[in-house]
Amino acid sequence: MKVITNDEKRLYKKAVKYLYPFKYRIVIIYLSTIISNLLGLLPILYMGKIIDCIVTSDLNGVKSIILKLILIYLVSTFFSIMETFFANQTINRMAKSIKDSLYEKIIYYKFSEYNIINHGKLLTTLENDSIVVSQFFINEILNTAIALLTLIVSIVFIFSMSFELSMIAIISFPITFIGNIIFGSKSKQYSNQSKSIKDRYYNFFKDTIDNIKQIKCLNIEREFRLKNNSITKHDSDVSIILSVVNMFSGLFSSIVTSVSEWLTMFVAAILIINSDLTIGTYVAFNGYLIKFMESMKSLLSVNITIQTTSVSLKRIDDILCIDTEELGKGINLENSNGDIVFKNVYFKYKSNNEYVIKNLSARFKKNTVSVLVGENGAGKTTILDLLAKLYKVNNGSIYIGDKNIDSLSKESVRNNISYIQQNPVIFNDTIFNNFRFVKNNITKEEVLRIISLVGLSKMIKTLPRGLNTLIGNNGHAFSGGERQRIAIGIALAKKSKLLLLDEITSDLDGKAEGNIIDIIKDVSKYCTVIMIAHRINSIKNIDNIYVLKEGFILAKGTHEELLKKCGYYSSLVGKYK
């Protein structure tokens, strides 16, 4: 039975890269620990000598040995402090390095990956598995090396003191080793299960918090509580089984080593009675035997540690192996002032065999406002997602000016786009820092000027800390209209040439909606605006209205023109007033 598979060996080799930045610290840690532990073995020998000196009334010998013990203690303590100091620092810094590399990978995933990946797994891998791996390479490997060194030194001492007693102690080693291999495989199995359940729980808990308003309005708290109880029960059951497996593993080792110790004690008594062994030598032998047994237990538990760490390494590798976006691949979009053109575009999601966009052709003129209307599922949001290069078309072409969007780098396209969604994302930071995310060197004077343009000056003046006010989770400290205005203001700060708006007025009252539409019209003097709207009344005065149905454009025109020539549009007007 293999302790570690070839695939796991590959994972460990890949993980070594995290050690390179700390190689000098690790050398200090290892040397300090080895010296401290080797010195810690000497007092056992000297304690036996002290007993023999006491038996022979050699007080000077006792004094000499005590002085040596004090010196050994001081030197050993110094190196022990060194090891603890550097080990704690290195574990935390290495865990940070792993977390940073994982976050960097996650933030650059292809957008389609976020729809299928387990978010709970991402959280637990970032928070827990990074620590497990760091502790393994800094603490566990070192502890194993120390245990092996202690084992060798202890064997040398106990064999030099009594061959008979040593042989009894050694016999227990292979028996315990076999038991730990068996228990180790079981431990890995349940450790895998436990981590998967925790991933599921984190995912469920995140969904609960993100959708708490809907849960309360639907009055389904009880259903969610029961589901929570089901997940936590499963987690508890598997954790109990895992602890039982580890308990029996420890119990098996304890029984074997205890029987070995009892036999050793009995044989030692016979040797002392027959004057073949001194009491001091037996005390020293027993001290080294304890060290030998502790080291053996530590070495035998390495298998379980390796299995647990292998699970964490596999989860980290799973995250690192997912494809990421190539943001810089392609040419730069230097002039984004041209029209936006769709030519015979087809698109479908990976999880769906049906095309969401079907042979769609359209021209969105620069520095104008264009509106997409249609039923849910008509493909409106998908059009905006394609423009943001979140997905790639299956067939057809999209042009920004005279450049095919496929030839442009994602980075340069997104630098020229601001995409505001129905529930605009405003980060849990100050108002001013939210503007700095898109323009790092923006001044407070510039922000105040933009705030005035979007009609928020009065609101900002009422805040005790003004622009330094914390927005809170998802900006819920502000009204829907205020959040939308802040989001539009951030887009203005970015000076985007293309503004994409996904139903940003759907949650606003008539007056607030009208104000937002007026702001959008003013903004279109400087950039091209493509917006999605459900409530037709708010967009009656916009000239470019595109009617979508089942993935293609059914008609285009002004409100009055569409009422005359498109019966489907008329039905939308009646439905979404």
mmCIF file of N, CA and C in Angstrom, residues 246-358:
data_model
loop_
_atom_site.group_PDB
_atom_site.id
_atom_site.type_symbol
_atom_site.label_atom_id
_atom_site.label_comp_id
_atom_site.label_asym_id
_atom_site.label_seq_id
_atom_site.Cartn_x
_atom_site.Cartn_y
_atom_site.Cartn_z
ATOM 1 N N ASN A 246 -9.191 8.670 14.094
ATOM 2 C CA ASN A 246 -7.935 9.176 14.654
ATOM 3 C C ASN A 246 -7.735 8.683 16.095
ATOM 4 N N MET A 247 -8.850 8.558 16.838
ATOM 5 C CA MET A 247 -8.759 8.068 18.216
ATOM 6 C C MET A 247 -8.265 6.626 18.244
ATOM 7 N N PHE A 248 -8.845 5.770 17.380
ATOM 8 C CA PHE A 248 -8.435 4.374 17.341
ATOM 9 C C PHE A 248 -7.001 4.217 16.822
ATOM 10 N N SER A 249 -6.617 5.108 15.920
ATOM 11 C CA SER A 249 -5.230 5.098 15.448
ATOM 12 C C SER A 249 -4.276 5.367 16.606
ATOM 13 N N GLY A 250 -4.623 6.406 17.404
ATOM 14 C CA GLY A 250 -3.797 6.716 18.574
ATOM 15 C C GLY A 250 -3.862 5.627 19.626
ATOM 16 N N LEU A 251 -5.065 5.040 19.807
ATOM 17 C CA LEU A 251 -5.232 3.973 20.796
ATOM 18 C C LEU A 251 -4.403 2.740 20.431
ATOM 19 N N PHE A 252 -4.415 2.390 19.131
ATOM 20 C CA PHE A 252 -3.639 1.238 18.666
ATOM 21 C C PHE A 252 -2.146 1.441 18.953
ATOM 22 N N SER A 253 -1.655 2.641 18.606
ATOM 23 C CA SER A 253 -0.243 2.955 18.861
ATOM 24 C C SER A 253 0.055 2.926 20.352
ATOM 25 N N SER A 254 -0.879 3.455 21.148
ATOM 26 C CA SER A 254 -0.683 3.513 22.593
ATOM 27 C C SER A 254 -0.614 2.114 23.209
ATOM 28 N N ILE A 255 -1.491 1.208 22.750
ATOM 29 C CA ILE A 255 -1.512 -0.156 23.289
ATOM 30 C C ILE A 255 -0.200 -0.872 22.984
ATOM 31 N N VAL A 256 0.241 -0.752 21.708
ATOM 32 C CA VAL A 256 1.483 -1.440 21.304
ATOM 33 C C VAL A 256 2.676 -0.907 22.086
ATOM 34 N N THR A 257 2.767 0.438 22.193
ATOM 35 C CA THR A 257 3.914 1.020 22.904
ATOM 36 C C THR A 257 3.836 0.741 24.408
ATOM 37 N N SER A 258 2.628 0.744 24.971
ATOM 38 C CA SER A 258 2.482 0.471 26.412
ATOM 39 C C SER A 258 2.903 -0.959 26.752
ATOM 40 N N VAL A 259 2.468 -1.926 25.935
ATOM 41 C CA VAL A 259 2.875 -3.322 26.151
ATOM 42 C C VAL A 259 4.393 -3.440 26.075
ATOM 43 N N SER A 260 4.979 -2.724 25.100
ATOM 44 C CA SER A 260 6.437 -2.739 24.953
ATOM 45 C C SER A 260 7.111 -2.153 26.199
ATOM 46 N N GLU A 261 6.558 -1.061 26.727
ATOM 47 C CA GLU A 261 7.121 -0.425 27.924
ATOM 48 C C GLU A 261 7.018 -1.352 29.147
ATOM 49 N N TRP A 262 5.881 -2.063 29.303
ATOM 50 C CA TRP A 262 5.701 -2.968 30.450
ATOM 51 C C TRP A 262 6.693 -4.140 30.395
ATOM 52 N N LEU A 263 6.884 -4.667 29.206
ATOM 53 C CA LEU A 263 7.866 -5.759 29.048
ATOM 54 C C LEU A 263 9.272 -5.273 29.365
ATOM 55 N N THR A 264 9.554 -4.052 28.875
ATOM 56 C CA THR A 264 10.876 -3.461 29.136
ATOM 57 C C THR A 264 11.103 -3.285 30.630
ATOM 58 N N MET A 265 10.091 -2.799 31.325
ATOM 59 C CA MET A 265 10.176 -2.576 32.773
ATOM 60 C C MET A 265 10.435 -3.890 33.523
ATOM 61 N N PHE A 266 9.738 -4.943 33.116
ATOM 62 C CA PHE A 266 9.886 -6.245 33.777
ATOM 63 C C PHE A 266 11.300 -6.814 33.583
ATOM 64 N N VAL A 267 11.780 -6.744 32.332
ATOM 65 C CA VAL A 267 13.135 -7.268 32.036
ATOM 66 C C VAL A 267 14.184 -6.419 32.750
ATOM 67 N N ALA A 268 13.968 -5.096 32.816
ATOM 68 C CA ALA A 268 14.922 -4.207 33.488
ATOM 69 C C ALA A 268 15.021 -4.550 34.975
ATOM 70 N N ALA A 269 13.887 -4.858 35.589
ATOM 71 C CA ALA A 269 13.892 -5.232 37.005
ATOM 72 C C ALA A 269 14.765 -6.467 37.245
ATOM 73 N N ILE A 270 14.652 -7.445 36.332
ATOM 74 C CA ILE A 270 15.471 -8.666 36.453
ATOM 75 C C ILE A 270 16.958 -8.326 36.337
ATOM 76 N N LEU A 271 17.301 -7.478 35.361
ATOM 77 C CA LEU A 271 18.716 -7.107 35.146
ATOM 78 C C LEU A 271 19.288 -6.360 36.344
ATOM 79 N N ILE A 272 18.472 -5.444 36.949
ATOM 80 C CA ILE A 272 18.959 -4.679 38.113
ATOM 81 C C ILE A 272 19.156 -5.608 39.316
ATOM 82 N N ILE A 273 18.201 -6.526 39.507
ATOM 83 C CA ILE A 273 18.313 -7.479 40.633
ATOM 84 C C ILE A 273 19.559 -8.336 40.480
ATOM 85 N N ASN A 274 19.882 -8.690 39.244
ATOM 86 C CA ASN A 274 21.071 -9.527 38.979
ATOM 87 C C ASN A 274 22.346 -8.709 38.846
ATOM 88 N N SER A 275 22.251 -7.386 39.119
ATOM 89 C CA SER A 275 23.404 -6.475 39.071
ATOM 90 C C SER A 275 23.998 -6.349 37.659
ATOM 91 N N ASP A 276 23.171 -6.580 36.641
ATOM 92 C CA ASP A 276 23.633 -6.409 35.258
ATOM 93 C C ASP A 276 23.312 -5.015 34.723
ATOM 94 N N LEU A 277 22.645 -4.212 35.569
ATOM 95 C CA LEU A 277 22.238 -2.868 35.151
ATOM 96 C C LEU A 277 22.122 -2.001 36.389
ATOM 97 N N THR A 278 22.676 -0.756 36.330
ATOM 98 C CA THR A 278 22.562 0.156 37.485
ATOM 99 C C THR A 278 21.240 0.894 37.426
ATOM 100 N N ILE A 279 20.821 1.410 38.577
ATOM 101 C CA ILE A 279 19.565 2.160 38.629
ATOM 102 C C ILE A 279 19.657 3.430 37.770
ATOM 103 N N GLY A 280 20.813 4.120 37.854
ATOM 104 C CA GLY A 280 21.016 5.346 37.065
ATOM 105 C C GLY A 280 20.961 5.061 35.575
ATOM 106 N N THR A 281 21.586 3.961 35.164
ATOM 107 C CA THR A 281 21.557 3.599 33.740
ATOM 108 C C THR A 281 20.140 3.290 33.289
ATOM 109 N N TYR A 282 19.369 2.608 34.168
ATOM 110 C CA TYR A 282 17.989 2.287 33.808
ATOM 111 C C TYR A 282 17.146 3.561 33.696
ATOM 112 N N VAL A 283 17.367 4.528 34.619
ATOM 113 C CA VAL A 283 16.629 5.803 34.544
ATOM 114 C C VAL A 283 16.926 6.502 33.219
ATOM 115 N N ALA A 284 18.226 6.546 32.862
ATOM 116 C CA ALA A 284 18.610 7.172 31.593
ATOM 117 C C ALA A 284 18.025 6.392 30.414
ATOM 118 N N PHE A 285 18.097 5.033 30.500
ATOM 119 C CA PHE A 285 17.546 4.194 29.429
ATOM 120 C C PHE A 285 16.052 4.464 29.262
ATOM 121 N N ASN A 286 15.355 4.542 30.388
ATOM 122 C CA ASN A 286 13.910 4.775 30.344
ATOM 123 C C ASN A 286 13.586 6.145 29.745
ATOM 124 N N GLY A 287 14.431 7.154 30.058
ATOM 125 C CA GLY A 287 14.243 8.492 29.477
ATOM 126 C C GLY A 287 14.403 8.465 27.966
ATOM 127 N N TYR A 288 15.447 7.771 27.496
ATOM 128 C CA TYR A 288 15.666 7.677 26.051
ATOM 129 C C TYR A 288 14.621 6.777 25.386
ATOM 130 N N LEU A 289 14.131 5.804 26.130
ATOM 131 C CA LEU A 289 13.089 4.941 25.587
ATOM 132 C C LEU A 289 11.801 5.751 25.365
ATOM 133 N N ILE A 290 11.504 6.635 26.325
ATOM 134 C CA ILE A 290 10.324 7.504 26.165
ATOM 135 C C ILE A 290 10.491 8.389 24.928
ATOM 136 N N LYS A 291 11.711 8.959 24.762
ATOM 137 C CA LYS A 291 11.998 9.769 23.580
ATOM 138 C C LYS A 291 11.853 8.935 22.306
ATOM 139 N N PHE A 292 12.331 7.686 22.374
ATOM 140 C CA PHE A 292 12.248 6.784 21.235
ATOM 141 C C PHE A 292 10.781 6.529 20.871
ATOM 142 N N MET A 293 9.953 6.243 21.884
ATOM 143 C CA MET A 293 8.540 5.956 21.642
ATOM 144 C C MET A 293 7.797 7.188 21.110
ATOM 145 N N GLU A 294 8.106 8.358 21.691
ATOM 146 C CA GLU A 294 7.473 9.592 21.211
ATOM 147 C C GLU A 294 7.834 9.867 19.760
ATOM 148 N N SER A 295 9.104 9.652 19.442
ATOM 149 C CA SER A 295 9.563 9.870 18.065
ATOM 150 C C SER A 295 8.900 8.883 17.113
ATOM 151 N N MET A 296 8.777 7.633 17.577
ATOM 152 C CA MET A 296 8.164 6.616 16.745
ATOM 153 C C MET A 296 6.694 6.956 16.489
ATOM 154 N N LYS A 297 5.974 7.399 17.526
ATOM 155 C CA LYS A 297 4.576 7.801 17.352
ATOM 156 C C LYS A 297 4.468 8.961 16.355
ATOM 157 N N SER A 298 5.392 9.914 16.508
ATOM 158 C CA SER A 298 5.382 11.071 15.614
ATOM 159 C C SER A 298 5.624 10.653 14.168
ATOM 160 N N LEU A 299 6.574 9.739 13.960
ATOM 161 C CA LEU A 299 6.872 9.268 12.604
ATOM 162 C C LEU A 299 5.719 8.464 12.019
ATOM 163 N N LEU A 300 5.085 7.673 12.859
ATOM 164 C CA LEU A 300 3.989 6.848 12.377
ATOM 165 C C LEU A 300 2.740 7.674 12.067
ATOM 166 N N SER A 301 2.605 8.835 12.715
ATOM 167 C CA SER A 301 1.457 9.700 12.437
ATOM 168 C C SER A 301 1.685 10.562 11.199
ATOM 169 N N VAL A 302 2.911 10.507 10.661
ATOM 170 C CA VAL A 302 3.225 11.289 9.462
ATOM 171 C C VAL A 302 2.301 10.900 8.319
ATOM 172 N N ASN A 303 1.969 9.615 8.225
ATOM 173 C CA ASN A 303 1.098 9.155 7.148
ATOM 174 C C ASN A 303 -0.244 9.883 7.164
ATOM 175 N N ILE A 304 -0.822 10.018 8.360
ATOM 176 C CA ILE A 304 -2.108 10.721 8.483
ATOM 177 C C ILE A 304 -1.935 12.197 8.104
ATOM 178 N N THR A 305 -0.827 12.798 8.549
ATOM 179 C CA THR A 305 -0.555 14.200 8.225
ATOM 180 C C THR A 305 -0.400 14.386 6.716
ATOM 181 N N ILE A 306 0.314 13.456 6.081
ATOM 182 C CA ILE A 306 0.517 13.534 4.632
ATOM 183 C C ILE A 306 -0.814 13.419 3.904
ATOM 184 N N GLN A 307 -1.666 12.496 4.368
ATOM 185 C CA GLN A 307 -2.962 12.309 3.711
ATOM 186 C C GLN A 307 -3.814 13.578 3.827
ATOM 187 N N THR A 308 -3.808 14.194 5.009
ATOM 188 C CA THR A 308 -4.587 15.422 5.219
ATOM 189 C C THR A 308 -4.041 16.564 4.364
ATOM 190 N N THR A 309 -2.711 16.697 4.342
ATOM 191 C CA THR A 309 -2.078 17.753 3.550
ATOM 192 C C THR A 309 -2.298 17.527 2.065
ATOM 193 N N SER A 310 -2.293 16.260 1.647
ATOM 194 C CA SER A 310 -2.522 15.942 0.228
ATOM 195 C C SER A 310 -3.894 16.423 -0.225
ATOM 196 N N VAL A 311 -4.885 16.278 0.665
ATOM 197 C CA VAL A 311 -6.233 16.767 0.353
ATOM 198 C C VAL A 311 -6.193 18.280 0.126
ATOM 199 N N SER A 312 -5.504 19.003 1.011
ATOM 200 C CA SER A 312 -5.421 20.467 0.890
ATOM 201 C C SER A 312 -4.665 20.874 -0.373
ATOM 202 N N LEU A 313 -3.571 20.166 -0.675
ATOM 203 C CA LEU A 313 -2.796 20.473 -1.879
ATOM 204 C C LEU A 313 -3.623 20.241 -3.139
ATOM 205 N N LYS A 314 -4.431 19.180 -3.126
ATOM 206 C CA LYS A 314 -5.272 18.883 -4.290
ATOM 207 C C LYS A 314 -6.306 19.995 -4.493
ATOM 208 N N ARG A 315 -6.882 20.478 -3.408
ATOM 209 C CA ARG A 315 -7.888 21.542 -3.502
ATOM 210 C C ARG A 315 -7.249 22.835 -4.004
ATOM 211 N N ILE A 316 -6.043 23.133 -3.531
ATOM 212 C CA ILE A 316 -5.326 24.318 -4.013
ATOM 213 C C ILE A 316 -5.010 24.168 -5.503
ATOM 214 N N ASP A 317 -4.550 22.968 -5.887
ATOM 215 C CA ASP A 317 -4.203 22.722 -7.283
ATOM 216 C C ASP A 317 -5.434 22.818 -8.183
ATOM 217 N N ASP A 318 -6.588 22.362 -7.684
ATOM 218 C CA ASP A 318 -7.825 22.460 -8.464
ATOM 219 C C ASP A 318 -8.127 23.908 -8.833
ATOM 220 N N ILE A 319 -7.894 24.818 -7.882
ATOM 221 C CA ILE A 319 -8.148 26.240 -8.132
ATOM 222 C C ILE A 319 -7.129 26.808 -9.112
ATOM 223 N N LEU A 320 -5.860 26.409 -8.939
ATOM 224 C CA LEU A 320 -4.789 26.963 -9.770
ATOM 225 C C LEU A 320 -4.823 26.440 -11.203
ATOM 226 N N CYS A 321 -5.492 25.315 -11.425
ATOM 227 C CA CYS A 321 -5.508 24.702 -12.761
ATOM 228 C C CYS A 321 -6.644 25.207 -13.656
ATOM 229 N N ILE A 322 -7.544 25.993 -13.095
ATOM 230 C CA ILE A 322 -8.660 26.518 -13.908
ATOM 231 C C ILE A 322 -8.141 27.635 -14.819
ATOM 232 N N ASP A 323 -8.614 27.646 -16.060
ATOM 233 C CA ASP A 323 -8.148 28.626 -17.048
ATOM 234 C C ASP A 323 -8.502 30.047 -16.627
ATOM 235 N N THR A 324 -7.585 30.949 -16.919
ATOM 236 C CA THR A 324 -7.806 32.359 -16.607
ATOM 237 C C THR A 324 -7.888 33.166 -17.900
ATOM 238 N N GLU A 325 -8.364 34.392 -17.774
ATOM 239 C CA GLU A 325 -8.446 35.286 -18.928
ATOM 240 C C GLU A 325 -7.061 35.786 -19.310
ATOM 241 N N GLU A 326 -6.857 35.964 -20.590
ATOM 242 C CA GLU A 326 -5.633 36.594 -21.085
ATOM 243 C C GLU A 326 -5.975 38.045 -21.401
ATOM 244 N N LEU A 327 -5.884 38.875 -20.388
ATOM 245 C CA LEU A 327 -6.363 40.254 -20.510
ATOM 246 C C LEU A 327 -5.599 41.059 -21.543
ATOM 247 N N GLY A 328 -4.298 40.816 -21.650
ATOM 248 C CA GLY A 328 -3.481 41.632 -22.555
ATOM 249 C C GLY A 328 -3.371 41.085 -23.958
ATOM 250 N N LYS A 329 -3.978 39.917 -24.224
ATOM 251 C CA LYS A 329 -3.861 39.304 -25.546
ATOM 252 C C LYS A 329 -4.736 40.048 -26.547
ATOM 253 N N GLY A 330 -4.139 40.515 -27.632
ATOM 254 C CA GLY A 330 -4.869 41.266 -28.644
ATOM 255 C C GLY A 330 -4.335 42.674 -28.768
ATOM 256 N N ILE A 331 -4.887 43.410 -29.704
ATOM 257 C CA ILE A 331 -4.424 44.785 -29.923
ATOM 258 C C ILE A 331 -5.177 45.736 -29.014
ATOM 259 N N ASN A 332 -4.588 46.920 -28.804
ATOM 260 C CA ASN A 332 -5.211 47.911 -27.933
ATOM 261 C C ASN A 332 -6.312 48.670 -28.676
ATOM 262 N N LEU A 333 -7.365 48.977 -27.944
ATOM 263 C CA LEU A 333 -8.439 49.801 -28.484
ATOM 264 C C LEU A 333 -8.061 51.256 -28.258
ATOM 265 N N GLU A 334 -7.452 51.864 -29.276
ATOM 266 C CA GLU A 334 -6.946 53.230 -29.118
ATOM 267 C C GLU A 334 -8.040 54.275 -29.348
ATOM 268 N N ASN A 335 -8.959 53.980 -30.267
ATOM 269 C CA ASN A 335 -10.039 54.924 -30.552
ATOM 270 C C ASN A 335 -11.375 54.198 -30.441
ATOM 271 N N SER A 336 -12.102 54.480 -29.383
ATOM 272 C CA SER A 336 -13.375 53.789 -29.153
ATOM 273 C C SER A 336 -14.570 54.694 -29.438
ATOM 274 N N ASN A 337 -14.367 55.714 -30.295
ATOM 275 C CA ASN A 337 -15.436 56.680 -30.547
ATOM 276 C C ASN A 337 -16.379 56.273 -31.678
ATOM 277 N N GLY A 338 -16.087 55.145 -32.339
ATOM 278 C CA GLY A 338 -16.927 54.745 -33.460
ATOM 279 C C GLY A 338 -18.227 54.087 -33.032
ATOM 280 N N ASP A 339 -19.036 53.726 -34.015
ATOM 281 C CA ASP A 339 -20.288 53.029 -33.736
ATOM 282 C C ASP A 339 -20.001 51.610 -33.230
ATOM 283 N N ILE A 340 -20.983 51.059 -32.511
ATOM 284 C CA ILE A 340 -20.929 49.656 -32.079
ATOM 285 C C ILE A 340 -21.788 48.858 -33.056
ATOM 286 N N VAL A 341 -21.161 47.864 -33.692
ATOM 287 C CA VAL A 341 -21.871 47.134 -34.747
ATOM 288 C C VAL A 341 -21.872 45.635 -34.451
ATOM 289 N N PHE A 342 -23.063 45.036 -34.497
ATOM 290 C CA PHE A 342 -23.228 43.587 -34.414
ATOM 291 C C PHE A 342 -23.564 43.078 -35.820
ATOM 292 N N LYS A 343 -22.834 42.062 -36.297
ATOM 293 C CA LYS A 343 -23.095 41.487 -37.618
ATOM 294 C C LYS A 343 -23.360 39.995 -37.501
ATOM 295 N N ASN A 344 -24.597 39.599 -37.700
ATOM 296 C CA ASN A 344 -24.991 38.188 -37.735
ATOM 297 C C ASN A 344 -24.432 37.389 -36.556
ATOM 298 N N VAL A 345 -24.644 37.920 -35.352
ATOM 299 C CA VAL A 345 -24.066 37.321 -34.141
ATOM 300 C C VAL A 345 -24.933 36.175 -33.622
ATOM 301 N N TYR A 346 -24.255 35.056 -33.314
ATOM 302 C CA TYR A 346 -24.883 33.907 -32.645
ATOM 303 C C TYR A 346 -24.111 33.644 -31.348
ATOM 304 N N PHE A 347 -24.857 33.319 -30.302
ATOM 305 C CA PHE A 347 -24.178 32.982 -29.035
ATOM 306 C C PHE A 347 -25.047 32.042 -28.208
ATOM 307 N N LYS A 348 -24.393 31.057 -27.569
ATOM 308 C CA LYS A 348 -25.071 30.192 -26.600
ATOM 309 C C LYS A 348 -24.109 29.909 -25.451
ATOM 310 N N TYR A 349 -24.670 29.698 -24.260
ATOM 311 C CA TYR A 349 -23.869 29.386 -23.083
ATOM 312 C C TYR A 349 -23.452 27.917 -23.123
ATOM 313 N N LYS A 350 -22.350 27.612 -22.448
ATOM 314 C CA LYS A 350 -21.831 26.245 -22.421
ATOM 315 C C LYS A 350 -22.856 25.258 -21.886
ATOM 316 N N SER A 351 -23.632 25.709 -20.916
ATOM 317 C CA SER A 351 -24.588 24.818 -20.257
ATOM 318 C C SER A 351 -25.907 24.691 -21.016
ATOM 319 N N ASN A 352 -26.002 25.348 -22.178
ATOM 320 C CA ASN A 352 -27.271 25.385 -22.907
ATOM 321 C C ASN A 352 -27.025 25.106 -24.387
ATOM 322 N N ASN A 353 -27.795 24.209 -24.947
ATOM 323 C CA ASN A 353 -27.660 23.899 -26.367
ATOM 324 C C ASN A 353 -28.384 24.893 -27.265
ATOM 325 N N GLU A 354 -29.300 25.665 -26.684
ATOM 326 C CA GLU A 354 -30.077 26.637 -27.451
ATOM 327 C C GLU A 354 -29.316 27.963 -27.552
ATOM 328 N N TYR A 355 -29.365 28.566 -28.727
ATOM 329 C CA TYR A 355 -28.733 29.877 -28.900
ATOM 330 C C TYR A 355 -29.551 30.941 -28.176
ATOM 331 N N VAL A 356 -28.858 31.772 -27.408
ATOM 332 C CA VAL A 356 -29.500 32.886 -26.712
ATOM 333 C C VAL A 356 -29.594 34.087 -27.648
ATOM 334 N N ILE A 357 -28.568 34.268 -28.473
ATOM 335 C CA ILE A 357 -28.543 35.315 -29.495
ATOM 336 C C ILE A 357 -28.542 34.632 -30.856
ATOM 337 N N LYS A 358 -29.472 35.045 -31.747
ATOM 338 C CA LYS A 358 -29.644 34.352 -33.032
ATOM 339 C C LYS A 358 -29.589 35.361 -34.187
#
